[in-house]
Structure formats: C-alpha cells, structure tokens
Short mmCIF file of C-alpha atoms in Angstrom, two decimals:
data_model
loop_
_atom_site.label_atom_id
_atom_site.label_comp_id
_atom_site.label_asym_id
_atom_site.label_seq_id
_atom_site.Cartn_x
_atom_site.Cartn_y
_atom_site.Cartn_z
CA UNK A 17 66.07 90.61 31.35
CA UNK A 18 64.87 87.50 33.07
CA UNK A 19 64.53 84.36 32.14
CA UNK A 20 60.46 82.29 32.91
CA UNK A 21 59.91 78.84 32.58
CA UNK A 22 56.86 76.82 31.79
CA UNK A 23 54.95 75.34 34.86
CA UNK A 24 52.88 72.68 35.71
CA UNK A 25 50.94 74.91 38.56
CA UNK A 26 51.29 76.93 41.18
CA UNK A 27 50.90 75.78 44.60
CA UNK A 28 50.72 76.97 48.04
CA UNK A 29 49.84 80.27 50.21
CA UNK A 30 50.88 84.07 49.57
CA UNK A 31 50.41 87.32 50.81
CA UNK A 32 50.90 90.09 48.05
CA UNK A 33 51.56 93.91 49.00
CA UNK A 34 49.47 96.32 50.51
CA UNK A 35 46.69 97.88 48.81
CA UNK A 36 48.57 100.74 46.28
CA UNK A 37 45.65 102.75 45.75
CA UNK A 38 44.39 102.67 49.53
CA UNK A 39 48.32 103.06 50.37
CA UNK A 40 48.23 106.66 48.52
CA UNK A 41 45.03 107.69 50.08
CA UNK A 42 45.61 107.08 53.44
CA UNK A 43 49.27 108.75 53.01
CA UNK A 44 47.81 112.11 51.45
CA UNK A 45 44.57 112.02 54.21
CA UNK A 46 47.38 112.00 56.80
CA UNK A 47 49.26 115.40 55.74
CA UNK A 48 45.26 116.55 56.83
CA UNK A 49 45.48 115.30 60.23
CA UNK A 50 47.55 116.76 63.23
CA UNK A 51 47.13 113.27 65.22
CA UNK A 52 48.42 111.55 62.38
CA UNK A 53 47.23 108.06 60.47
CA UNK A 54 49.01 105.05 61.05
CA UNK A 55 48.68 101.78 58.73
CA UNK A 56 50.20 98.77 58.47
CA UNK A 57 50.93 97.03 55.23
CA UNK A 58 51.73 100.20 53.33
CA UNK A 59 52.12 99.36 49.68
CA UNK A 60 56.39 98.98 48.91
CA UNK A 61 56.16 100.11 45.60
CA UNK A 62 57.87 102.86 43.95
CA UNK A 63 54.78 104.85 43.24
CA UNK A 64 53.78 105.33 46.91
CA UNK A 65 57.14 106.17 47.79
CA UNK A 66 56.65 109.23 45.53
CA UNK A 67 53.88 110.34 47.50
CA UNK A 68 55.47 109.78 50.63
CA UNK A 69 58.52 111.85 49.30
CA UNK A 70 56.50 114.52 48.02
CA UNK A 71 54.16 114.69 51.55
CA UNK A 72 57.51 115.17 53.34
CA UNK A 73 58.90 118.00 50.93
CA UNK A 74 55.53 119.88 52.19
CA UNK A 75 56.51 119.59 56.08
CA UNK A 76 54.86 116.02 56.49
CA UNK A 77 55.92 114.17 59.67
CA UNK A 78 56.77 110.89 57.94
CA UNK A 79 57.92 107.55 59.19
CA UNK A 80 58.13 104.30 57.47
CA UNK A 81 59.60 100.66 59.10
CA UNK A 82 60.25 99.00 55.55
CA UNK A 83 60.40 95.65 57.21
CA UNK A 84 57.19 95.83 59.02
CA UNK A 85 55.15 98.40 56.44
CA UNK A 86 53.80 100.56 59.07
CA UNK A 87 53.88 104.00 57.51
CA UNK A 88 52.63 106.92 59.74
CA UNK A 89 52.06 110.29 58.46
CA UNK A 90 51.37 113.15 60.01
CA UNK A 91 51.30 117.23 59.63
CA UNK A 92 51.10 118.91 63.14
CA UNK A 93 51.91 122.29 61.83
CA UNK A 94 49.62 122.01 58.38
CA UNK A 95 50.63 121.34 55.44
CA UNK A 96 53.47 124.16 53.53
CA UNK A 97 54.58 125.62 50.96
CA UNK A 98 57.45 123.21 49.31
CA UNK A 99 60.74 124.82 48.58
CA UNK A 100 61.29 122.25 46.28
CA UNK A 101 59.88 120.97 42.78
CA UNK A 102 57.19 117.83 43.84
CA UNK A 103 58.34 114.75 41.87
CA UNK A 104 55.39 112.47 41.33
CA UNK A 105 57.77 109.90 39.48
CA UNK A 106 55.98 107.06 37.29
CA UNK A 107 52.71 107.69 39.62
CA UNK A 108 49.62 109.41 38.04
CA UNK A 109 47.98 108.56 41.37
CA UNK A 110 50.39 110.90 42.96
CA UNK A 111 50.12 113.63 40.59
CA UNK A 112 46.55 113.89 40.60
CA UNK A 113 45.38 113.37 44.14
CA UNK A 114 48.40 116.18 44.82
CA UNK A 115 46.41 118.64 42.46
CA UNK A 116 43.06 118.26 44.29
CA UNK A 117 44.93 118.41 48.25
CA UNK A 118 46.89 121.37 47.12
CA UNK A 119 44.51 123.52 45.50
CA UNK A 120 42.32 123.89 48.50
CA UNK A 121 44.94 125.12 50.89
CA UNK A 122 45.38 128.88 50.29
CA UNK A 123 48.57 130.64 49.93
CA UNK A 124 50.51 127.41 48.95
CA UNK A 125 52.30 127.26 45.66
CA UNK A 126 53.79 123.79 44.43
CA UNK A 127 54.97 122.56 41.11
CA UNK A 128 53.94 118.82 40.01
CA UNK A 129 56.35 116.71 37.61
CA UNK A 130 56.91 113.44 36.86
CA UNK A 131 59.05 110.96 34.62
CA UNK A 132 58.56 110.97 31.01
CA UNK A 133 56.06 108.56 30.85
CA UNK A 134 53.81 110.73 33.74
CA UNK A 135 54.63 113.77 31.40
CA UNK A 136 52.65 112.09 28.53
CA UNK A 137 49.54 111.32 30.61
CA UNK A 138 46.56 113.63 30.71
CA UNK A 139 46.40 115.85 33.90
CA UNK A 140 43.62 118.23 32.41
CA UNK A 141 40.57 115.59 33.33
CA UNK A 142 41.75 116.73 36.94
CA UNK A 143 42.81 120.36 36.49
CA UNK A 144 39.55 121.33 34.93
CA UNK A 145 37.00 120.53 37.51
CA UNK A 146 39.53 122.13 40.12
CA UNK A 147 39.81 125.37 38.09
CA UNK A 148 35.75 125.62 38.05
CA UNK A 149 35.91 125.32 41.74
CA UNK A 150 38.44 128.40 41.61
CA UNK A 151 41.39 126.73 41.73
CA UNK A 152 45.06 128.06 39.74
CA UNK A 153 46.29 125.45 37.74
CA UNK A 154 48.41 126.42 34.24
CA UNK A 155 51.27 123.72 32.79
CA UNK A 156 52.15 122.60 29.17
CA UNK A 157 49.23 122.00 26.89
CA UNK A 158 46.43 124.88 28.85
CA UNK A 159 46.92 122.35 31.73
CA UNK A 160 46.97 119.09 30.09
CA UNK A 161 50.13 117.67 31.05
CA UNK A 162 52.89 118.15 33.63
CA UNK A 163 54.71 120.21 34.67
CA UNK A 164 51.81 121.74 36.26
CA UNK A 165 52.26 125.03 38.70
CA UNK A 166 49.30 124.78 41.46
CA UNK A 167 48.54 128.04 43.96
CA UNK A 168 45.86 127.29 46.95
CA UNK A 169 42.64 129.10 47.21
CA UNK A 170 39.89 129.39 48.55
CA UNK A 171 37.58 126.92 46.69
CA UNK A 172 33.71 126.83 46.29
CA UNK A 173 32.14 123.60 46.15
CA UNK A 174 29.35 122.38 43.43
CA UNK A 175 27.96 119.85 41.11
CA UNK A 176 30.51 117.91 38.87
CA UNK A 177 29.65 115.18 36.44
CA UNK A 178 32.53 113.70 35.02
CA UNK A 179 32.88 112.30 31.62
CA UNK A 180 35.46 109.56 32.28
CA UNK A 181 35.08 107.24 34.64
CA UNK A 182 38.07 108.18 36.89
CA UNK A 183 38.19 107.22 40.56
CA UNK A 184 41.43 108.98 40.46
CA UNK A 185 39.16 112.27 39.21
CA UNK A 186 37.02 111.78 41.96
CA UNK A 187 39.20 111.23 44.60
CA UNK A 188 41.17 114.93 43.60
CA UNK A 189 37.34 116.66 43.76
CA UNK A 190 36.33 115.58 47.51
CA UNK A 191 40.08 116.22 48.67
CA UNK A 192 39.52 119.78 47.17
CA UNK A 193 36.28 119.58 48.55
CA UNK A 194 37.39 118.81 52.38
CA UNK A 195 38.84 122.72 52.03
CA UNK A 196 36.26 124.02 49.63
CA UNK A 197 33.03 126.63 50.99
CA UNK A 198 29.89 124.25 50.81
CA UNK A 199 29.39 120.82 49.67
CA UNK A 200 31.09 118.91 46.95
CA UNK A 201 29.18 116.71 44.78
CA UNK A 202 30.70 114.58 42.18
CA UNK A 203 28.59 112.42 39.72
CA UNK A 204 30.10 109.15 37.74
CA UNK A 205 29.01 107.76 34.46
CA UNK A 206 30.18 104.32 36.08
CA UNK A 207 30.48 103.46 39.50
CA UNK A 208 34.41 103.46 40.09
CA UNK A 209 36.75 102.07 42.93
CA UNK A 210 35.56 103.67 46.02
CA UNK A 211 38.14 103.55 48.72
CA UNK A 212 38.37 107.44 49.25
CA UNK A 213 33.97 107.29 50.30
CA UNK A 214 35.31 104.34 52.55
CA UNK A 215 38.29 106.13 54.07
CA UNK A 216 36.42 109.49 54.37
CA UNK A 217 33.49 107.40 56.29
CA UNK A 218 35.85 105.88 58.61
CA UNK A 219 37.68 108.95 59.20
CA UNK A 220 34.21 110.64 60.67
CA UNK A 221 34.28 112.99 57.66
CA UNK A 222 30.73 114.04 56.60
CA UNK A 223 29.84 112.26 53.48
CA UNK A 224 26.96 111.06 51.65
CA UNK A 225 26.48 108.56 48.77
CA UNK A 226 23.31 107.84 46.74
CA UNK A 227 23.84 105.65 43.63
CA UNK A 228 26.85 107.30 41.53
CA UNK A 229 26.64 110.57 43.14
CA UNK A 230 29.14 111.04 46.23
CA UNK A 231 29.24 114.44 48.08
CA UNK A 232 31.21 115.22 50.46
CA UNK A 233 31.27 118.31 53.02
CA UNK A 234 34.05 120.96 54.14
CA UNK A 235 36.19 119.41 57.56
CA UNK A 236 38.94 121.95 59.34
CA UNK A 237 40.91 119.05 59.78
CA UNK A 238 40.84 115.07 60.05
CA UNK A 239 41.19 112.91 63.43
CA UNK A 240 43.95 110.70 64.35
CA UNK A 241 43.23 106.74 63.09
CA UNK A 242 45.15 103.38 62.40
CA UNK A 243 44.51 100.26 60.97
CA UNK A 244 45.81 97.53 58.32
CA UNK A 245 45.30 97.84 54.67
CA UNK A 246 44.40 94.90 52.55
CA UNK A 247 46.42 93.30 49.98
CA UNK A 248 46.12 94.81 46.93
CA UNK A 249 43.88 92.72 44.75
CA UNK A 250 45.43 93.84 41.50
CA UNK A 251 48.65 91.93 42.17
CA UNK A 252 46.58 88.94 43.42
CA UNK A 253 45.07 89.23 39.89
CA UNK A 254 48.14 88.08 38.50
CA UNK A 255 48.41 84.94 40.48
CA UNK A 256 44.67 84.38 40.44
CA UNK A 257 44.95 84.10 36.63
CA UNK A 258 48.36 82.22 36.59
CA UNK A 259 46.94 79.45 38.97
CA UNK A 260 43.84 79.76 36.63
CA UNK A 261 45.38 78.60 33.33
CA UNK A 262 48.43 76.16 34.39
CA UNK A 263 47.52 72.87 35.06
CA UNK A 264 48.08 71.52 38.97
CA UNK A 265 47.42 74.81 40.81
CA UNK A 266 45.62 75.14 44.09
CA UNK A 267 46.30 78.42 45.71
CA UNK A 268 45.31 80.62 48.63
CA UNK A 269 46.31 84.14 48.38
CA UNK A 270 45.50 85.70 51.92
CA UNK A 271 44.16 88.93 53.24
CA UNK A 272 43.36 89.98 49.57
CA UNK A 273 41.31 93.26 49.38
CA UNK A 274 37.61 92.03 48.21
CA UNK A 275 35.89 95.43 47.63
CA UNK A 276 33.25 94.49 45.10
CA UNK A 277 34.41 98.05 43.01
CA UNK A 278 38.09 96.31 42.92
CA UNK A 279 37.22 92.61 42.02
CA UNK A 280 35.40 92.73 38.14
CA UNK A 281 38.03 90.34 37.11
CA UNK A 282 36.75 87.91 39.49
CA UNK A 283 32.96 88.42 38.17
CA UNK A 284 34.30 87.76 34.48
CA UNK A 285 36.37 85.10 35.14
CA UNK A 286 33.71 83.41 36.92
CA UNK A 287 31.58 83.15 34.28
CA UNK A 288 34.35 82.28 32.14
CA UNK A 289 34.78 78.72 34.86
CA UNK A 290 36.99 80.31 36.98
CA UNK A 291 37.31 77.52 40.13
CA UNK A 292 37.65 79.65 43.41
CA UNK A 293 36.17 80.53 46.73
CA UNK A 294 36.22 83.48 48.74
CA UNK A 295 36.93 82.68 52.57
CA UNK A 296 37.62 84.04 55.96
CA UNK A 297 36.48 87.59 55.17
CA UNK A 298 36.72 90.41 57.73
CA UNK A 299 36.85 94.13 57.74
CA UNK A 300 39.65 96.06 58.48
CA UNK A 301 39.66 100.37 57.87
CA UNK A 302 36.32 99.77 56.57
CA UNK A 303 37.35 97.79 53.93
CA UNK A 304 36.47 93.82 52.89
CA UNK A 305 39.44 91.39 53.18
CA UNK A 306 39.48 87.50 52.54
CA UNK A 307 41.28 84.94 51.26
CA UNK A 308 40.89 83.63 47.71
CA UNK A 309 41.41 80.54 47.25
CA UNK A 310 41.77 79.32 43.28
CA UNK A 311 42.48 75.93 41.55
CA UNK A 312 43.53 75.19 37.75
CA UNK A 313 40.19 75.57 35.64
CA UNK A 314 38.82 75.27 32.27
CA UNK A 315 37.85 78.67 30.98
CA UNK A 316 35.31 79.55 28.35
CA UNK A 317 35.79 82.98 26.41
CA UNK A 318 33.26 85.43 27.42
CA UNK A 319 32.30 89.25 26.02
CA UNK A 320 33.39 92.36 28.96
CA UNK A 321 30.96 95.09 28.62
CA UNK A 322 31.96 98.84 28.90
CA UNK A 323 30.25 99.25 32.07
CA UNK A 324 32.44 96.41 33.66
CA UNK A 325 35.67 98.26 32.73
CA UNK A 326 36.05 100.64 35.73
CA UNK A 327 35.96 97.69 38.13
CA UNK A 328 38.96 96.04 36.14
CA UNK A 329 40.80 99.16 34.69
CA UNK A 330 44.35 97.51 35.86
CA UNK A 331 43.32 93.88 35.65
CA UNK A 332 42.92 93.47 31.49
CA UNK A 333 46.10 92.83 30.64
CA UNK A 334 46.40 89.67 32.64
CA UNK A 335 42.91 88.92 31.76
CA UNK A 336 44.08 89.11 27.76
CA UNK A 337 46.30 86.35 29.11
CA UNK A 338 43.78 84.30 30.61
CA UNK A 339 41.33 84.77 27.20
CA UNK A 340 44.18 83.31 25.32
CA UNK A 341 43.68 79.69 27.28
CA UNK A 342 39.88 80.12 27.24
CA UNK A 343 38.02 78.02 24.68
CA UNK A 344 36.36 80.04 22.21
CA UNK A 345 36.14 83.73 21.63
CA UNK A 346 36.55 86.62 24.21
CA UNK A 347 35.80 89.98 23.14
CA UNK A 348 36.98 93.16 25.56
CA UNK A 349 35.40 96.56 24.73
CA UNK A 350 34.76 100.15 26.32
CA UNK A 351 38.84 99.65 27.56
CA UNK A 352 40.12 102.59 25.61
CA UNK A 353 41.66 104.78 28.79
CA UNK A 354 44.50 101.62 28.92
CA UNK A 355 45.65 103.54 25.96
CA UNK A 356 47.14 106.60 28.27
CA UNK A 357 48.26 104.54 30.75
CA UNK A 358 52.20 103.99 32.03
CA UNK A 359 51.94 102.59 28.19
CA UNK A 360 49.66 102.28 25.49
CA UNK A 361 48.72 99.06 27.28
CA UNK A 362 46.29 97.76 24.21
CA UNK A 363 49.00 97.62 21.74
CA UNK A 364 51.46 96.55 24.33
CA UNK A 365 49.74 93.58 25.08
CA UNK A 366 49.23 92.69 21.57
CA UNK A 367 52.74 92.80 20.49
CA UNK A 368 53.63 90.95 23.45
CA UNK A 369 51.20 88.06 23.41
CA UNK A 370 51.06 88.02 18.90
CA UNK A 371 55.21 86.94 19.31
CA UNK A 372 53.41 84.22 21.54
CA UNK A 373 51.56 82.99 18.71
CA UNK A 374 47.91 84.18 20.38
CA UNK A 375 44.99 84.94 18.03
CA UNK A 376 44.71 88.38 19.54
CA UNK A 377 42.77 91.47 17.44
CA UNK A 378 43.87 95.03 18.40
CA UNK A 379 40.42 97.39 18.62
CA UNK A 380 40.76 100.71 19.04
CA UNK A 381 39.19 100.38 22.96
CA UNK A 382 39.99 96.63 23.54
CA UNK A 383 40.81 92.81 21.89
CA UNK A 384 39.13 90.31 20.20
CA UNK A 385 41.01 86.72 21.62
CA UNK A 386 40.31 83.69 20.24
CA UNK A 387 41.56 80.49 22.16
CA UNK A 388 42.62 78.11 23.43
CA UNK A 389 46.29 78.77 21.97
CA UNK A 390 49.52 77.36 22.21
CA UNK A 391 51.40 79.90 23.29
CA UNK A 392 55.60 79.60 22.09
CA UNK A 393 58.52 80.69 24.09
CA UNK A 394 60.06 83.81 23.00
CA UNK A 395 62.00 87.19 23.60
CA UNK A 396 59.47 90.35 25.15
CA UNK A 397 59.72 93.23 26.23
CA UNK A 398 57.85 95.02 29.54
CA UNK A 399 57.52 98.52 27.46
CA UNK A 400 58.70 99.81 30.81
CA UNK A 401 55.38 99.16 32.47
CA UNK A 402 54.44 96.86 35.47
CA UNK A 403 51.54 95.34 34.68
CA UNK A 404 52.86 94.48 31.11
CA UNK A 405 55.89 93.04 32.63
CA UNK A 406 53.76 90.91 35.29
CA UNK A 407 51.05 90.03 32.73
CA UNK A 408 53.59 88.49 30.13
CA UNK A 409 55.58 86.67 33.01
CA UNK A 410 51.81 84.88 33.66
CA UNK A 411 51.56 84.18 30.09
CA UNK A 412 55.26 82.80 30.14
CA UNK A 413 54.01 80.46 32.47
CA UNK A 414 51.96 78.67 29.77
CA UNK A 415 54.37 78.73 27.30
CA UNK A 416 56.08 75.61 25.44
CA UNK A 417 59.55 76.95 25.67
CA UNK A 418 61.33 79.72 28.02
CA UNK A 419 60.33 83.11 27.77
CA UNK A 420 63.22 86.03 27.86
CA UNK A 421 61.72 89.20 29.70
CA UNK A 422 63.30 92.42 28.77
CA UNK A 423 63.09 95.61 31.34
CA UNK A 424 61.26 93.36 33.83
CA UNK A 425 62.76 95.88 36.61
CA UNK A 426 59.86 97.87 36.21
CA UNK A 427 57.51 95.83 38.58
CA UNK A 428 59.11 97.78 41.79
CA UNK A 429 56.41 100.56 40.40
CA UNK A 430 53.81 98.33 42.51
CA UNK A 431 54.97 94.67 43.25
CA UNK A 432 59.00 94.57 44.45
CA UNK A 433 59.29 91.28 45.22
CA UNK A 434 56.76 89.80 42.09
CA UNK A 435 59.73 87.58 40.67
CA UNK A 436 60.69 86.22 44.18
CA UNK A 437 56.87 85.10 44.84
CA UNK A 438 56.71 83.61 41.72
CA UNK A 439 60.36 81.52 42.36
CA UNK A 440 58.35 80.68 45.88
CA UNK A 441 54.68 79.34 44.42
CA UNK A 442 56.11 77.18 41.21
CA UNK A 443 56.90 73.63 41.31
CA UNK A 444 60.14 74.24 38.99
CA UNK A 445 63.26 75.78 39.66
CA UNK A 446 61.55 79.42 38.04
CA UNK A 447 62.37 82.58 37.34
CA UNK A 448 65.68 81.35 36.45
CA UNK A 449 68.27 83.94 37.52
CA UNK A 450 68.82 87.16 35.30
CA UNK A 451 70.46 86.13 31.92
CA UNK A 452 72.79 88.65 29.82
CA UNK A 453 71.83 90.17 27.10
#
C-alpha cells in the first residue's frame, strides 16, 4: 500500500511511457515481417511484455533494450506453432489480437489463456467474426471465455458489421484479413481508435478507409520499418486531470499521442473549462505527437454522450475524478463497456469516490456526479485495476487528508513508474514511502 498526500499543484515537465495500444500492434505486425519492425519508446508495462513473450513462444526474434525502450520483432522464417500455451497475462489486447493473427495462418494450433481477471472478460465478440471467416476457435462457454484453442486456416474475406464499438475486435479482424482470400471490410457503429489503420498505411499495406468502414486487402508479407512510438495519451490523462484540479499547477507533457480517436477526454474537459494548449505537433509512424500544456482550471459539469465514449473509454475513471471537482452536475452515459474491463470500473470508482465523500450515483452505463465536493482522506483499494489505482491516486491529491491506497502495484500493467513520476511532479514530498498494514 502507498500513502497519497494532498497537493498544492502539479508543476514541471514529464514524458509518459510509450503508447500501449501502438506498442502491441507494432510488435504483432513485426511478427509478419521477415525484415522486422523496430520501434523506440515501446511501452514498459506488463501488458506489452505479455505480447512479446507470446511472440517469442511462436518463434519470433524479439530484442528489447529496457533502458532505451527500443524493441525489434521479426520472423525470418514465419510464425511457428507454439510448443506451450500462450499466456496473455492481464492483457485483453494481447489475447484478442493474437486470435486474429493466428486464425489466418494455416496449420498452426495454439491455446491462449490469461490471468483470472482476463479469463472473466468477453472473447466471443472477437471469436464469432473470425469463425465466420473460416477460423476454428473453441473454448469455455462456447468460445466466449479464455482459455481458447485456435487452429489457423485459410480464411475468406467479407463484410463484418460490429455490434460493439471495439478497436480490439476491429484490429483482430483486420489482422486475419491480411492472410484471407479477398478483401475484408469492417463497419463500426462508432469510430474507434485507428492506430491499426494508420500503422498498416505506414507499412504500405493496401487499405481503404471511408467513414465508419475500413477495408484491408491480403498481404503476403510486411516490409520492415522503424519509428518512435508517441507517449500514451491514456497515461497522460492522469496528469492532465491532476494539473487541472490542483490549485497551482503548470505542467508540460512531452511527445504525447494526440490522435483524435484517442483525445475525447481533452474535448470533454475543454468544454468543462480546461486551460490547455497543444504545442510542437509532429508526426511519428503516421501518428500525431505533441506537447500538452495544462494549467489549473475552474471546471464546470457537463454531459458525456454515448457516441463520445469510444474516444475516451480508458480515461473515464479519471474523468469521474475531475467531475467531483467541477461545479454542477456531470452525467456520463453509454459506458457499459467499463463493466467488463480489468474490474467493474463503474462500481470500483463509485465505491472509491463515495468513500472519499463524493456525490456520485452509479448507473448501469455510467455515473451522475455532483460537484464541487471536498474529498476526504481515507483507505481505498485498487480492485487490482491499474486505471482505478491511478485515478484514485489523482483524487488523493485534492483530498483534505492523506489517502492510503491498497494494491497499488497493479500500475505495472501499463505505467510502472507512475508513483515515481508523481513524486517528482508534486510540490511536497509525495507519495510517501509504502506503509505497512
């Protein structure tokens, strides 16, 4: 457990870890390249480590420099049938994207599993469209839950209309489509993060995008490439909110991914009154990268609509924290997907913020939060969920007394240095050394 103390402000500069979504995709596409893909600033989190481990098990050459964050992945002789189970750990992205990748490689058999949390998460939304393409997938609850067994086959392209707005499902189908016969089209109900499309275009893969439709064409092999992965906006989100709600903040978050399909939080916070600017924008690997400068802000409540949710799904827990410090009522709807993440994030944030004295009402698909509320110091639990732990740590910065957070080590899933960075940025000695129970 760790102690979080109230703070006067968040001051300075920071670089957050490399984007987790992009890191997964770069590594997995590297496994389809004989020349290899090499990236700087690969995510240091355990989720992406799980992806690299699975690729090694399938015969990929994987090199990783922990100091520089440089990672290279290639498969000179193609992917091989693994001799052991592929363990995705806590990573839903690893499990779902591997299903798409393996499904289109004939004669490869693999079993994909994960930790207890991942075994509870839905996989049928990925398995069903892949089976429709000709894949052979089976597992618990008729292919709905891990462990799943997949045997690669020759697949057939086609048109897939998604019922759930999910970049992971879209990507799994597109990965399978790279080895399918004919074009593969995915139609989304709402535009989701488009890192896969950008990366495929950057690698020269035939792909066509129009509105909510994306079509990929077969590619026998991928060319090699190298680039720098931008900082993870989902990691930056915690610092954006922390700077906004603390009283004397001025923070520059350097080289962050500002892809519009990821920055829904900024658009919502902007209409709530966020004082920020985007500076020094450039491109890296086809992705937009910039510095986000944030100052203390007077926020007002707002209404977040279902169509906004896909561009900020991972940032909703920390948006709930911001809402407790905004004048008026904030209503967040259409976020039922939070119920099937690493934890039930709707319930976890409700419980945590209520313990701190927030006026928060739990809805089936979101929250109603009334502010501005003085939060109290108390003892909180992370629910083993990295985003819950970091969001509640941000809430602790504006509490009237210290917060004791249990289970904080789960931040290693995506942001291992979070608490070290927090200590470096805050104006008082914070966070305190871990305390005994």
